[in-house]
Short mmCIF file of C-alpha atoms in Angstrom, two decimals:
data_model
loop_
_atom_site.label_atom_id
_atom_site.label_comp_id
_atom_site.label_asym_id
_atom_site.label_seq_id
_atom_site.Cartn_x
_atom_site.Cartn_y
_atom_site.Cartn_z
CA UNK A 238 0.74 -12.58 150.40
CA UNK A 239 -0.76 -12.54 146.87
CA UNK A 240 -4.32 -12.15 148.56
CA UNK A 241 -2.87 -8.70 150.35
CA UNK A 242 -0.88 -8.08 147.21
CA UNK A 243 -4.31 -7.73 145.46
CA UNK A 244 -6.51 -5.65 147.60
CA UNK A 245 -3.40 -3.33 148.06
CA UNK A 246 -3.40 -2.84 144.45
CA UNK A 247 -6.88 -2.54 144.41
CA UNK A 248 -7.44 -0.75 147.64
CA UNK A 249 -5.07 2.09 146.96
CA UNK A 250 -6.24 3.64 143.70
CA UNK A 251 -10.01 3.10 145.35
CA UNK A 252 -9.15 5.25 148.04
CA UNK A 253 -7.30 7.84 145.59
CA UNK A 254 -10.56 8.11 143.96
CA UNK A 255 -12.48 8.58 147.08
CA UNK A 256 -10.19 10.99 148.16
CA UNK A 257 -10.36 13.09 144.66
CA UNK A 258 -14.10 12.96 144.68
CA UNK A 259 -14.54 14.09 148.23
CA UNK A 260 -12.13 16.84 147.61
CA UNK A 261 -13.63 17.62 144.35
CA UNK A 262 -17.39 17.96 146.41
CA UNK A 263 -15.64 20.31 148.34
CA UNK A 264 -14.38 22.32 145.86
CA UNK A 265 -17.90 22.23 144.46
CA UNK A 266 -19.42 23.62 147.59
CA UNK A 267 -16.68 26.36 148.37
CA UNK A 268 -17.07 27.74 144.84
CA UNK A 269 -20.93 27.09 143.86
CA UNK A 270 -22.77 27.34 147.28
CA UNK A 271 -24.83 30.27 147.85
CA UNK A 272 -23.55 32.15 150.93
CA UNK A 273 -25.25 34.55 152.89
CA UNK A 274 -22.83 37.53 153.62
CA UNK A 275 -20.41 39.04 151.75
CA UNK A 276 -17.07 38.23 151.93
CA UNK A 277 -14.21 41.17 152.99
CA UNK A 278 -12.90 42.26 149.63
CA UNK A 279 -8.94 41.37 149.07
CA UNK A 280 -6.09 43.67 151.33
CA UNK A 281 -4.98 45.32 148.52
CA UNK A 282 -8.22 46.72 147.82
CA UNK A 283 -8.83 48.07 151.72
CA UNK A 284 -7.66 51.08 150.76
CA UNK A 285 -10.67 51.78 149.26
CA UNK A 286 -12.76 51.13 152.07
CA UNK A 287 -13.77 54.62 153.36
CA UNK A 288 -14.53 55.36 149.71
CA UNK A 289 -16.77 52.94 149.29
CA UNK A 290 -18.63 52.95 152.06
CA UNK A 291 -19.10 56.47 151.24
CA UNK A 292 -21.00 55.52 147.78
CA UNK A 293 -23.05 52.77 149.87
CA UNK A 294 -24.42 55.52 152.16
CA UNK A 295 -25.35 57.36 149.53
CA UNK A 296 -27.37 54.98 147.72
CA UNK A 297 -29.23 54.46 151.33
CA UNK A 298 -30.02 58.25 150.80
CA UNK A 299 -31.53 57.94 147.47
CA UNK A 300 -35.20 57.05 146.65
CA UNK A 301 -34.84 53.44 146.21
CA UNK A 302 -37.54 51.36 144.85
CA UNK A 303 -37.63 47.61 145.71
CA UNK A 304 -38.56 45.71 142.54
CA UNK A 305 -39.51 41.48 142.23
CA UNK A 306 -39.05 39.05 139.37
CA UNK A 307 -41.37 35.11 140.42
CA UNK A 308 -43.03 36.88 142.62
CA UNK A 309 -45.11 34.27 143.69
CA UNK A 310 -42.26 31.52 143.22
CA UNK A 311 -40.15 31.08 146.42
CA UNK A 312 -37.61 28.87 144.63
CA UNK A 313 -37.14 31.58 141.49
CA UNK A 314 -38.20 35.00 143.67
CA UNK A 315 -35.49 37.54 142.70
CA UNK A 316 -35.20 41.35 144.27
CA UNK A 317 -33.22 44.45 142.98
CA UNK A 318 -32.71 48.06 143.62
CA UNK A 319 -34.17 50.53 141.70
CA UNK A 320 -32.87 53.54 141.93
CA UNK A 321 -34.55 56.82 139.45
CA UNK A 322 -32.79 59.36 137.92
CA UNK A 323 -32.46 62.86 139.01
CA UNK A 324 -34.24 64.07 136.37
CA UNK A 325 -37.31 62.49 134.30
CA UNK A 326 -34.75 59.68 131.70
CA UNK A 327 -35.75 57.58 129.53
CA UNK A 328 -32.22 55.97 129.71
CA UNK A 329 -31.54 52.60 132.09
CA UNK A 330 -28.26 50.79 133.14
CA UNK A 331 -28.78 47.35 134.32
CA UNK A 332 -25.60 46.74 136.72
CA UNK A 333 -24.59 43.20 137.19
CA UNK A 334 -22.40 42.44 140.31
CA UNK A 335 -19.37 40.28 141.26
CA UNK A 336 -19.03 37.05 142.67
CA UNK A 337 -20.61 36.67 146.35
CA UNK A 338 -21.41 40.31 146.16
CA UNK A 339 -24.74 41.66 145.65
CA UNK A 340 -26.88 44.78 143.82
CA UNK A 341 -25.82 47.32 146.87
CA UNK A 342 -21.72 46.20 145.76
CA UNK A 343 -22.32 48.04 143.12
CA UNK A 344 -22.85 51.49 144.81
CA UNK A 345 -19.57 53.33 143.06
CA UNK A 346 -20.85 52.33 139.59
CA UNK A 347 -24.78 53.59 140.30
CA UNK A 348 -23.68 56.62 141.86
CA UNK A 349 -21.31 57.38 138.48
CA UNK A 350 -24.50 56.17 136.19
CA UNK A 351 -26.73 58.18 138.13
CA UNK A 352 -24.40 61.52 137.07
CA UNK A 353 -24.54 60.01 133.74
CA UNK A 354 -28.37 61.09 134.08
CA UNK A 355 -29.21 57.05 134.14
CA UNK A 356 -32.17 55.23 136.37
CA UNK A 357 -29.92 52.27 137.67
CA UNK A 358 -31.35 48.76 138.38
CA UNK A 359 -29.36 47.17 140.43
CA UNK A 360 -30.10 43.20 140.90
CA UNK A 361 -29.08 40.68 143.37
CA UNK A 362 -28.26 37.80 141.49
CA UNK A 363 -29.54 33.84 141.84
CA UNK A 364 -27.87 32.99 144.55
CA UNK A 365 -27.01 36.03 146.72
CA UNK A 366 -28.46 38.99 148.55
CA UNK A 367 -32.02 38.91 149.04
CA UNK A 368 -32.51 36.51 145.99
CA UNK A 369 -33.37 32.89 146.15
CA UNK A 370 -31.13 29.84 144.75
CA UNK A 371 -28.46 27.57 146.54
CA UNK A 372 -26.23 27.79 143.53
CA UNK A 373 -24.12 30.34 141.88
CA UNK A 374 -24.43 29.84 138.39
CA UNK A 375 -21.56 32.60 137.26
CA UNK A 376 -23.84 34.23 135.06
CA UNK A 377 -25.22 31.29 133.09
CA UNK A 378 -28.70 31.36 134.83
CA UNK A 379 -28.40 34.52 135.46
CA UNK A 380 -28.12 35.69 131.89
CA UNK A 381 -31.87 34.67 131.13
CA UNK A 382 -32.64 36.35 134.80
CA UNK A 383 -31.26 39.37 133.27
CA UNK A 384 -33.94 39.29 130.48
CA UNK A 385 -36.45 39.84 132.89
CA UNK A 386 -35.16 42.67 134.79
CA UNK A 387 -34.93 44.30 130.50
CA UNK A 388 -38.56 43.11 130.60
CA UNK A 389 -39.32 44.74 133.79
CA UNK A 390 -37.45 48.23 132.65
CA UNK A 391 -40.17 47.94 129.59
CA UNK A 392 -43.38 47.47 131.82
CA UNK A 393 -42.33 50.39 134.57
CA UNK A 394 -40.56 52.98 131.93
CA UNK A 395 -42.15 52.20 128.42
CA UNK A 396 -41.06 51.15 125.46
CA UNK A 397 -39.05 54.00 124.94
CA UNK A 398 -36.35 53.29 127.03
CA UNK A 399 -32.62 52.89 126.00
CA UNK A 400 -31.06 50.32 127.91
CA UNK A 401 -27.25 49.83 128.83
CA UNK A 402 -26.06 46.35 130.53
CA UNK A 403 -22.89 47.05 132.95
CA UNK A 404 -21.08 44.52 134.31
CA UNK A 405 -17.77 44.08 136.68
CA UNK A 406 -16.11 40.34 137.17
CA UNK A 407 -18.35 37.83 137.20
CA UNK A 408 -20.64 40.70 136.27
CA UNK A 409 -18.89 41.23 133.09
CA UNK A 410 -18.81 38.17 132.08
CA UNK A 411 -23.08 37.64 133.13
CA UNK A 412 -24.08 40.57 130.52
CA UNK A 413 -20.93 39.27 127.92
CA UNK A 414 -23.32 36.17 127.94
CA UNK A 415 -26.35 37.98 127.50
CA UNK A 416 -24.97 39.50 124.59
CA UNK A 417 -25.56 36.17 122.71
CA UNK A 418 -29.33 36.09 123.56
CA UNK A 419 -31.84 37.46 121.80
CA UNK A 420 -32.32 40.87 123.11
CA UNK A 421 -34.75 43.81 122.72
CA UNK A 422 -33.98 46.85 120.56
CA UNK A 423 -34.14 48.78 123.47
CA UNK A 424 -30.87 47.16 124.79
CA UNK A 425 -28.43 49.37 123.23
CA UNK A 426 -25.00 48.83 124.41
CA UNK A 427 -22.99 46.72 126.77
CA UNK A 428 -19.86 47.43 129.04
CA UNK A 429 -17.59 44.59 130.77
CA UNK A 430 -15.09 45.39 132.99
CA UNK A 431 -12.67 42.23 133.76
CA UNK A 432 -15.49 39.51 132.64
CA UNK A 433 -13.82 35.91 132.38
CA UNK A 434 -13.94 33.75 129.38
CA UNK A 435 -15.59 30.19 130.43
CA UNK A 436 -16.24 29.37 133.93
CA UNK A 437 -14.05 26.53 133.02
CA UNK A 438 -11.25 28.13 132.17
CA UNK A 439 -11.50 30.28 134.92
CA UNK A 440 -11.96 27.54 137.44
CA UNK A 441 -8.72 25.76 135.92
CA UNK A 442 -6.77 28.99 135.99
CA UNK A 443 -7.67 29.51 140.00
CA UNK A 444 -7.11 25.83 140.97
CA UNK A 445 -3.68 26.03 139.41
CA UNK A 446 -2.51 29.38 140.53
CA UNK A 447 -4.07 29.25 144.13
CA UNK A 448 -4.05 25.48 145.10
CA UNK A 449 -1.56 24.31 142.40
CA UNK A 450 -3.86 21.43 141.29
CA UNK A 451 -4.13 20.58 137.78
CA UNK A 452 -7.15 20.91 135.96
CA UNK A 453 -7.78 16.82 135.52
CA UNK A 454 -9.34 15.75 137.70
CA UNK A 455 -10.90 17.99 139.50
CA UNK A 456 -12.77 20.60 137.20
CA UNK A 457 -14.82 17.49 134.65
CA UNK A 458 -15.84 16.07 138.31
CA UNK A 459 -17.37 19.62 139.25
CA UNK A 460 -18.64 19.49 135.85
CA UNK A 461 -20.00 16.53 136.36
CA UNK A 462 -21.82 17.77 139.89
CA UNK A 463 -22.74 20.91 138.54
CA UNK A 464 -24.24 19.03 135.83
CA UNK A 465 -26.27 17.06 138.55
CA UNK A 466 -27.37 19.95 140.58
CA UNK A 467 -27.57 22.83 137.87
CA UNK A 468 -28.75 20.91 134.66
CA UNK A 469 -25.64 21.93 132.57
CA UNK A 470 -21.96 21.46 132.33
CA UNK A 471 -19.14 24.21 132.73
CA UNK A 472 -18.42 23.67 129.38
CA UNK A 473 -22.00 25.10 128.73
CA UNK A 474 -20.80 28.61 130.58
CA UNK A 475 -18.89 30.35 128.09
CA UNK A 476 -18.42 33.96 127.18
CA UNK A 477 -16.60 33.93 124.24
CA UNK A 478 -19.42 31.43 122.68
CA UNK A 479 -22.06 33.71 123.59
CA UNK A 480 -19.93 37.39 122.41
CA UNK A 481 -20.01 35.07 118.97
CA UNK A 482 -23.39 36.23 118.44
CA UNK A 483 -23.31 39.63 119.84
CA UNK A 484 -24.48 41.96 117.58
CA UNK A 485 -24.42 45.04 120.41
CA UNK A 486 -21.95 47.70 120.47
CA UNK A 487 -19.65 46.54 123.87
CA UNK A 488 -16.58 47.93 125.30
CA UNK A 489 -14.08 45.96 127.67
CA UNK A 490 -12.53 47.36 129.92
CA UNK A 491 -9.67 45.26 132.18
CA UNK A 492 -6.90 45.58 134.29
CA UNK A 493 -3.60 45.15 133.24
CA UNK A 494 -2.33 43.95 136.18
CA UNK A 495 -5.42 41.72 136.69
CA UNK A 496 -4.49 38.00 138.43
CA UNK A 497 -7.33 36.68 139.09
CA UNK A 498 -9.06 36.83 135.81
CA UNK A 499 -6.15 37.39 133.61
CA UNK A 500 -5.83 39.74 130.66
CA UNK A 501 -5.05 36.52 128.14
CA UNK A 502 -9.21 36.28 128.91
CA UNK A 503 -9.66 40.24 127.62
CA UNK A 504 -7.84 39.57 124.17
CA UNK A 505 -10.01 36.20 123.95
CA UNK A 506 -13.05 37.67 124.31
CA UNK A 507 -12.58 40.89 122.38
CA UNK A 508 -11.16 39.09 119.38
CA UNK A 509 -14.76 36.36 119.62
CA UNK A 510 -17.12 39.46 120.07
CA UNK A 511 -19.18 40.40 117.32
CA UNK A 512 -21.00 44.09 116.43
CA UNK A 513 -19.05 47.06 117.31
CA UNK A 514 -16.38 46.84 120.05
CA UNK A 515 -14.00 48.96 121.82
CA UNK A 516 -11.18 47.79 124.33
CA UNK A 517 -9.57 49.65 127.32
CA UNK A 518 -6.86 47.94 129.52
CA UNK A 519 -6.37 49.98 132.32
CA UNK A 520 -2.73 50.13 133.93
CA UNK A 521 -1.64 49.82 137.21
CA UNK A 522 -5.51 48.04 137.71
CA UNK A 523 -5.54 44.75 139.10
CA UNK A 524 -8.93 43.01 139.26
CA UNK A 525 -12.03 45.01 139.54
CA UNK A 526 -9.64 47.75 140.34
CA UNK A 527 -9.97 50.00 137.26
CA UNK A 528 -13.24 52.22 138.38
CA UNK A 529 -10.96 52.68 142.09
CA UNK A 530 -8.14 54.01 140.69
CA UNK A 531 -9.34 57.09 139.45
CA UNK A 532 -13.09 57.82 139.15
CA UNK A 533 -12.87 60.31 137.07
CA UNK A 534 -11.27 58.93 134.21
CA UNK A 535 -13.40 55.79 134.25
CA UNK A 536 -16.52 57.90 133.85
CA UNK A 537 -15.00 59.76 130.80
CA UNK A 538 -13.50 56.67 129.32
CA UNK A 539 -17.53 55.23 129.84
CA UNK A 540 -19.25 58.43 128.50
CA UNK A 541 -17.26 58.61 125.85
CA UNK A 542 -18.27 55.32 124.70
CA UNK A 543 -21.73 55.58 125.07
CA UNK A 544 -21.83 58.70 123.31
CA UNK A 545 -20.44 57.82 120.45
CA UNK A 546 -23.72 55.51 119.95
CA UNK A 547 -26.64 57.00 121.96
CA UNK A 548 -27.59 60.25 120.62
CA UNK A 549 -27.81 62.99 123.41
CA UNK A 550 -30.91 62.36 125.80
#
C-alpha cells in the first residue's frame, strides 16, 4: 500500500506536468506557427465584406511592383507590394498588417494613402503571405525587417523621401516597436491603430478571456519555447519599452469598444511614448474596426495629423 501510496503521489503531479506542457506546445503552435491562408475575419466584421473586397480588386488594378528583401536567402527571403503614387511623390507609407493577414489585407488603408498622394509599400510579414519563416514573431523580428523595407524606399526613391510607418493590430504594435530603433531622418511619423502592449500581456489577456486559463503556467512555458525556437523571450516583445525611446511624432488610434486588444493597452502605451503624440479612441469601434466604420472620417482624422508635421508636398 505505501509502495502505491508513493508512485500515486508521485505519478499524479508527473502527469499534471505532462499534461500542462503538452497543452502549453499546443498553445505554442496555434498562436506562433506560420499558416498559409488567411483566416475568415470575425462575424461581426462580415458586414464589411463586399467593401473590402472592393478595395482588394482595386489594388489588383493598380501598377503593382513586386519588391524582395534576402534575396538570395531562402530562410530570410521577404516580398511586398509596391504600389506608386498617382502622381510623381516623394512621400512613402510603409503599412504593416495584422496577425495571419498579409500586405494585400491591407487594401482599404493603401487605397486611402494612395488619395493621400502616398506610394504605399505594402509587406508580407516573417511568417505569412509570400514571405519565408515558420514563426510569427508579433512584430519583434519584424521590427528590424521593417528597417529594410525604409532602406529599400531610400535605394528605389532617393534620399529625399518622407516616410510614414502605418500600422493596424499586430501591425500597430510592429511599427510602435520600431519606434524605439534607430531610424532614418527620413522616417517622419508613425500611426497605430489598436497596437497591443507586450505580446505577453496580450497572450495572458486572450488565454484568460477566451480559454479562462490563468496566465501561470502556461504563458513562461511558451516563453520558454519561444525562447528555444525564436532566440528571445515574450518578455523581450514589448511596445511600451520600445515607445520609451520614440522620439517620432505618433498618433494612436483605438477602438473603444475594442476586446481583443483592450483599450487599458491604448492609455499604456500613449502615456510610455516619447516625442510628440496624439490619441484618438474611436467609439462604437471594436478591434481593427475604426477605418470600417466610416472611411471618411478616418482619413481626415489621419490627414489631419500628418499635416500638422509634414509640410505640404
Amino acid at each position: 500500500m505505501k509502495k502505491r501510496g508513493l508512485l500515486a503521489a508521485v505519478g499524479a503531479p508527473l502527469a499534471l506536468f505532462s499534461a500542462t506542457l503538452l497543452a502549453s506546445e499546443k498553445l505554442y503552435n496555434f498562436a506562433f506557427k506560420r499558416v498559409d491562408y488567411i483566416p475568415e475575419t470575425s462575424a461581426d466584421k462580415q458586414k464589411y465584406a463586399d467593401a473590402y473586397y472592393a478595395y482588394v480588386a482595386w489594388l489588383h488594378r493598380q501598377p503593382v511592383q513586386n519588391w524582395q528583401l534576402n534575396i538570395n536567402d531562402d530562410a530570410n527571403r521577404l516580398v511586398a507590394k509596391y504600389v506608386p503614387a498617382k502622381t510623381n511623390s516623394r512621400r512613402t507609407v510603409i503599412i504593416s498588417h495584422g496577425y495571419k493577414g498579409d500586405g494585400e489585407t491591407m487594401a482599404n488603408y493603401a487605397y486611402m494613402f494612395n488619395n493621400m498622394g502616398y506610394n504605399v509599400l505594402l509587406p508580407d510579414d516573417r511568417g505569412h503571405g509570400k514571405s519565408a519563416g515558420q514563426y510569427i514573431s508579433f512584430g519583434w523580428q519584424d521590427r528590424r525587417d521593417y528597417l529594410g523595407w525604409i532602406d529599400e524606399v531610400l535605394g528605389q526613391n532617393g534620399t529625399q523621401s518622407e516616410i510614414i510607418l502605418f500600422g493596424v493590430s499586430m501591425g500597430g504594435a510592429t511599427v510602435e516597436m520600431m519606434s524605439g530603433e534607430k531610424l532614418p531622418p527620413q522616417v517622419k511619423a508613425i500611426i497605430a491603430d489598436c497596437g497591443y502592449t507586450s505580446i505577453e500581456e496580450e497572450l495572458a489577456y486572450l488565454l484568460k478571456r477566451q480559454f479562462h486559463l490563468p496566465k501561470f503556467p502556461f504563458v513562461p512555458i511558451v516563453s520558454f519555447i519561444n525562447r528555444h525556437r525564436m532566440g528571445y523571450f515574450l518578455s523581450d516583445v514589448s511596445s511600451v519599452e520600445q515607445l520609451r525611446h520614440n522620439t517620432r511624432p505618433i498618433f494612436f488610434i483605438h477602438g473603444e469598444q475594442d476586446v481583443y486588444v483592450p483599450s487599458w493597452m491604448l492609455k499604456k502605451n500613449y502615456q510610455a511614448a516619447g516625442g510628440p503624440k496624439a490619441m484618438w479612441q474611436v467609439p462604437n469601434a471594436t478591434h481593427a474596426e475604426s477605418f470600417w466604420l466610416d472611411p471618411a472620417e478616418y482619413q481626415k482624422h489621419v490627414s489631419t495629423f500628418l499635416k500638422t508635421y509634414l509640410p505640404k508636398d
